[in-house]
Amino acid sequence: MKVPVAFVTNSCSRSRDKAAMLERWFDTPVSPEACIHAPTPAKLLTSFHNKHVLVIGQEHRKEIAEEIGFVNTCTVEDVRRAYPFLDMVDHENRRRVSVGNFSDNLNFKPVEAILLIGEPKRWESSLQLLIDLLMTEGKPTKAPESLSQVKQLPIIACNMDLVFMAEACMPRFGHGAFLVCLEALYKKITGKALEYEALIGKPCEITYRFAEHTVAELAKKMGIKRHIKKLYFVGDNPNVDIVGCNLYERFLKDSWINRRNGNRNNSINRTLPRSRSIPSDVALYEQTVTSMESLLVGTGVYNPEKESETTIPEDKVYHGHRDIAHEPELATPTRYVEDVDQGISYILEKEHFTITT
């Protein structure tokens, strides 16, 4: 690599696996630190790293959580074993506990926070146990006397994509669909809206801030001493990649206005939902980027044969997360390019950068 590059994805896997895959594709070394998955920016949420955290996801979920700093985790299976009478949506479990000698494990530590890194396999069981934990402050051995007095556990959710495209002819449910179910059940049962401690992954600003930090770190390792002033983001999904890029461009403008006014902590930044705020007390490289361009490619979600090259029409149904306002204009890229190769050529030409072989 001649310039610092970060690979940002809403998928959830181990960084070393992603780096190895990219190395095979590009036939060039790729550092695991350059691979940013949906949960990766949770490295910044250090106040939760030592808490007893329930991790929801599928393969390698505990290992992924440990990779980003969470050192004291449990899984839904652990909770299910500790409290065998909770999972009654599983009829086999009903029969098993009705004839066996089961009891709650009172030594199981209360769950202090929930990390949702991806959709689980058995949604119904996970939803039941999550609601149980949320209604009992992490210790589901006694029903709450009053739901109004229950303090909701902190929830960190990674990747809000409602659906994704795979081999099927129609989109498949993503992690965002699981979040919709959890939000609806919590609201129906408690009468209160589910609150998130943090939403992480594209299109949230914290992911792009972490990407800027990563690029700065890679640049330093490459011996680049001057500050990075501009970022280019290449993506195939207007409503995720491009919306996120434009949200971060807005955030950058507000941040620099704050700096000029002598407020380096962004305390007067335009109002963001609490779930999308960026912690001010985290160890990040100084924010030096002043602008960001978005390049939309036509080789993935976006199909240029169906859409205009310059304008993304407003969807009739909004698929974004409830904490991200529907602003259709944010799905418009700085520029459309046919593919990543054309995008890279555009960036190099615009930056007057020549690669010598």
XYZ file of C-alpha atoms in Angstrom:
357
model
C 0.000 0.000 0.000
C 1.296 3.439 -0.953
C -1.456 5.355 0.828
C -3.292 4.541 4.090
C -6.506 2.606 3.476
C -9.112 1.332 5.943
C -11.664 -1.330 5.010
C -15.016 -0.570 6.658
C -17.761 -3.192 6.651
C -20.973 -3.801 8.559
C -20.237 -7.501 8.730
C -19.035 -9.141 11.914
C -15.988 -11.371 11.867
C -12.463 -11.553 13.199
C -10.140 -8.870 11.852
C -7.423 -11.374 11.013
C -9.870 -13.386 8.889
C -10.927 -10.302 6.930
C -7.323 -9.215 6.458
C -6.373 -12.666 5.154
C -9.257 -12.596 2.668
C -8.274 -9.137 1.400
C -4.650 -10.233 1.068
C -5.761 -13.098 -1.181
C -7.868 -10.731 -3.287
C -5.286 -7.989 -3.673
C -2.099 -10.044 -3.435
C -0.670 -7.460 -1.044
C -0.242 -7.350 2.751
C -3.266 -6.055 4.689
C -3.040 -5.377 8.410
C -5.883 -6.643 10.638
C -5.886 -3.147 12.184
C -6.986 -1.785 8.793
C -10.186 -3.884 8.905
C -13.083 -2.173 10.661
C -16.150 -4.350 11.250
C -19.445 -3.154 12.684
C -18.391 -3.841 16.321
C -14.796 -2.551 16.017
C -15.450 1.049 17.174
C -16.712 -0.393 20.471
C -13.008 -0.356 21.345
C -13.741 3.252 22.311
C -16.367 2.278 24.913
C -13.771 1.474 27.548
C -16.118 2.008 30.498
C -17.848 -1.271 29.550
C -14.812 -3.416 28.817
C -14.521 -4.884 32.321
C -18.249 -5.234 33.001
C -20.082 -8.560 32.809
C -21.456 -8.212 29.286
C -23.892 -10.460 27.424
C -22.736 -10.846 23.813
C -25.356 -11.594 21.165
C -24.254 -12.876 17.768
C -23.192 -16.059 16.054
C -19.786 -17.537 15.247
C -16.747 -16.278 17.165
C -18.876 -13.783 19.122
C -16.917 -14.081 22.368
C -13.613 -13.941 20.522
C -14.725 -10.868 18.582
C -15.875 -9.190 21.792
C -12.512 -9.909 23.399
C -10.703 -8.559 20.335
C -12.388 -5.171 20.823
C -11.756 -5.049 24.567
C -14.612 -6.854 26.335
C -12.894 -9.277 28.701
C -15.760 -10.506 30.906
C -18.507 -11.824 28.653
C -21.274 -14.409 28.600
C -23.593 -15.739 25.906
C -27.311 -16.441 25.655
C -26.479 -20.107 26.168
C -24.757 -19.240 29.451
C -27.807 -17.283 30.620
C -30.116 -20.071 29.493
C -28.189 -22.637 31.547
C -28.035 -20.365 34.580
C -31.800 -19.723 34.506
C -33.368 -22.873 32.981
C -36.990 -21.780 33.531
C -36.810 -18.674 31.337
C -36.777 -20.128 27.828
C -40.321 -21.441 27.541
C -40.638 -20.589 23.855
C -38.529 -23.725 23.419
C -41.054 -26.525 24.010
C -38.291 -29.096 24.389
C -36.898 -27.037 27.230
C -40.380 -26.893 28.791
C -40.555 -30.670 28.890
C -36.972 -31.012 30.083
C -37.309 -28.707 33.095
C -40.751 -30.059 34.009
C -39.363 -33.519 34.759
C -35.808 -32.715 35.823
C -34.273 -31.348 38.983
C -33.422 -27.828 37.833
C -32.836 -24.605 39.732
C -31.466 -21.135 39.075
C -27.739 -20.635 39.440
C -27.703 -17.896 42.056
C -23.936 -17.553 41.685
C -24.235 -16.416 38.079
C -23.064 -12.805 38.008
C -25.691 -10.202 37.061
C -25.438 -9.046 33.473
C -24.304 -5.419 33.509
C -24.571 -4.553 29.811
C -25.611 -6.071 26.478
C -23.454 -6.086 23.340
C -25.402 -6.921 20.184
C -22.787 -7.621 17.527
C -25.117 -9.477 15.159
C -28.354 -11.396 14.888
C -28.444 -14.698 16.832
C -29.543 -18.053 15.450
C -32.663 -18.586 17.579
C -34.324 -15.192 17.673
C -37.276 -16.236 19.820
C -35.144 -17.531 22.685
C -32.739 -14.599 22.543
C -35.601 -12.091 22.520
C -37.211 -13.758 25.538
C -34.002 -13.766 27.574
C -33.062 -10.230 26.559
C -36.436 -8.911 27.713
C -36.063 -10.860 30.971
C -32.658 -9.301 31.631
C -33.811 -5.811 30.685
C -36.779 -6.029 33.069
C -34.724 -7.290 36.022
C -31.541 -5.211 35.766
C -29.583 -8.265 34.676
C -30.647 -10.725 37.419
C -33.817 -12.564 36.286
C -34.551 -14.430 39.513
C -37.409 -12.216 40.670
C -40.077 -10.307 38.771
C -39.896 -6.520 39.168
C -42.466 -4.968 41.488
C -42.811 -1.951 39.223
C -41.522 -1.663 35.665
C -41.338 2.109 36.048
C -38.635 1.678 38.687
C -36.457 -0.665 36.619
C -33.237 0.870 35.311
C -32.652 -0.398 31.790
C -29.356 -2.155 31.130
C -27.005 -0.361 28.709
C -27.297 -1.738 25.170
C -24.597 -1.409 22.523
C -25.905 -2.378 19.078
C -23.616 -2.925 16.097
C -24.933 -2.839 12.517
C -28.463 -1.526 12.011
C -28.963 -2.883 8.468
C -32.574 -4.036 8.211
C -31.922 -6.345 5.264
C -29.073 -7.471 3.040
C -28.786 -9.036 -0.382
C -27.514 -12.589 -0.757
C -28.221 -15.377 -3.243
C -32.003 -15.197 -2.766
C -34.162 -13.174 -5.138
C -35.269 -10.861 -2.315
C -33.415 -9.180 0.580
C -32.793 -11.223 3.747
C -33.301 -10.055 7.338
C -30.259 -8.375 8.840
C -29.358 -7.404 12.397
C -31.553 -4.330 12.069
C -34.594 -6.591 11.760
C -33.673 -8.252 15.057
C -33.387 -4.814 16.677
C -36.850 -3.885 15.395
C -38.266 -6.993 17.098
C -36.474 -6.223 20.365
C -37.610 -2.587 20.325
C -41.224 -3.549 19.598
C -41.374 -6.199 22.336
C -39.783 -3.930 24.936
C -42.197 -1.108 24.078
C -45.225 -3.420 24.125
C -44.313 -5.008 27.467
C -42.973 -2.002 29.376
C -44.685 0.900 27.659
C -41.265 2.571 27.285
C -39.000 3.031 24.305
C -35.849 0.943 24.305
C -32.774 3.116 24.778
C -29.362 2.437 23.296
C -26.102 3.321 24.971
C -24.462 3.323 21.545
C -25.259 2.489 17.939
C -22.153 1.403 16.056
C -21.526 0.551 12.427
C -22.365 2.374 9.223
C -24.000 4.888 8.872
C -23.286 6.132 12.425
C -20.725 8.891 12.898
C -18.636 7.000 15.451
C -17.677 4.431 12.806
C -16.405 7.089 10.415
C -14.561 8.858 13.242
C -12.899 5.540 14.089
C -12.058 5.068 10.401
C -10.359 8.478 10.394
C -8.414 7.458 13.496
C -7.381 4.187 11.822
C -6.222 5.923 8.644
C -4.169 8.364 10.741
C -2.610 5.450 12.626
C -1.756 3.615 9.402
C -0.309 6.804 7.926
C 1.965 7.228 10.924
C 3.209 3.644 10.588
C 3.914 4.321 6.904
C 6.063 7.312 7.823
C 3.605 9.950 6.618
C 4.127 12.989 8.829
C 1.697 15.552 7.432
C -1.874 15.660 8.705
C -4.588 14.035 6.630
C -7.039 16.723 5.547
C -9.414 14.801 3.311
C -10.931 11.330 3.257
C -12.526 9.487 0.355
C -15.101 6.801 1.075
C -16.047 4.219 -1.550
C -19.262 2.251 -1.042
C -22.019 0.406 -2.888
C -25.014 1.148 -0.653
C -26.477 4.671 -0.903
C -28.597 4.320 2.233
C -25.745 3.038 4.407
C -22.310 3.902 3.009
C -23.208 7.231 1.416
C -25.633 8.379 4.108
C -22.969 7.668 6.711
C -20.330 9.530 4.743
C -22.558 12.588 4.407
C -23.500 12.436 8.091
C -19.804 12.456 8.939
C -19.149 15.315 6.516
C -21.811 17.250 8.429
C -20.194 16.258 11.721
C -16.802 17.479 10.458
C -18.193 20.873 9.502
C -19.803 21.266 12.915
C -16.614 20.155 14.654
C -14.475 22.731 12.888
C -17.013 25.469 13.586
C -16.773 24.485 17.239
C -12.989 24.660 17.115
C -13.025 28.113 15.587
C -15.312 29.150 18.421
C -12.859 27.769 20.974
C -14.928 24.696 21.833
C -12.779 21.647 21.075
C -15.094 19.194 22.876
C -17.955 19.678 20.383
C -20.390 20.294 23.214
C -22.412 22.599 20.974
C -22.420 20.194 18.046
C -25.775 19.891 16.340
C -27.974 17.642 18.379
C -27.367 13.931 17.893
C -29.334 11.212 19.644
C -27.459 9.962 22.684
C -27.073 6.623 20.955
C -24.950 8.214 18.207
C -22.716 10.408 20.325
C -18.937 9.999 20.166
C -17.251 9.735 23.580
C -15.053 12.759 24.277
C -12.718 10.989 26.694
C -11.307 8.327 24.354
C -7.798 7.908 22.978
C -8.087 8.868 19.321
C -5.681 10.564 16.973
C -6.463 14.257 16.693
C -9.209 15.023 14.223
C -7.448 16.672 11.287
C -9.767 15.770 8.411
C -11.824 18.755 7.267
C -13.880 17.152 4.486
C -14.973 13.820 3.080
C -16.042 12.764 -0.411
C -18.310 9.808 -1.104
C -17.920 7.650 -4.197
C -20.805 5.330 -5.077
C -19.966 2.239 -7.128
C -22.385 0.263 -9.259
C -21.062 -3.204 -8.483
C -23.076 -4.009 -5.351
C -26.360 -2.901 -3.817
C -26.665 0.116 -6.094
C -27.726 -0.743 -9.635
C -26.938 2.073 -12.083
C -29.273 0.602 -14.690
C -32.243 1.295 -12.435
C -31.214 4.640 -10.943
C -29.888 7.980 -12.104
C -26.140 8.355 -11.806
C -26.361 11.620 -9.880
C -29.489 11.443 -7.777
C -30.784 8.719 -5.484
C -34.593 8.931 -5.340
C -36.410 8.933 -2.020
C -37.547 5.474 -0.986
C -41.224 5.148 -0.254
C -40.418 3.030 2.791
C -37.563 4.043 5.078
C -35.419 1.090 6.159
C -33.041 3.015 8.407
C -32.871 2.803 12.187
C -35.316 4.899 14.202
C -32.437 6.916 15.755
C -31.271 8.044 12.312
C -33.635 10.569 10.750
C -34.797 9.951 7.215
C -33.025 12.553 5.072
C -33.137 11.230 1.487
C -30.719 13.874 0.227
C -27.951 12.300 2.327
C -28.006 9.257 0.020
C -26.618 11.344 -2.846
C -22.890 10.712 -3.400
C -20.240 13.234 -4.310
C -19.623 11.200 -7.435
C -20.727 7.982 -9.107
C -18.024 5.631 -10.435
C -18.499 2.306 -12.171
C -16.321 0.290 -9.819
C -13.613 0.546 -7.170
C -10.846 0.634 -9.782
C -12.389 3.696 -11.418
C -12.892 5.236 -7.989
C -9.227 4.784 -7.067
C -8.163 6.297 -10.396
C -10.406 9.301 -9.736
C -8.947 9.809 -6.246
C -5.328 9.522 -7.410
C -5.919 11.925 -10.284
C -7.683 14.463 -8.083
C -4.916 14.311 -5.476
C -2.199 14.493 -8.173
C -0.770 11.251 -6.841
C 1.396 9.110 -9.077
C 2.241 5.519 -8.173
C 5.583 4.314 -9.406
C 6.173 0.600 -9.843
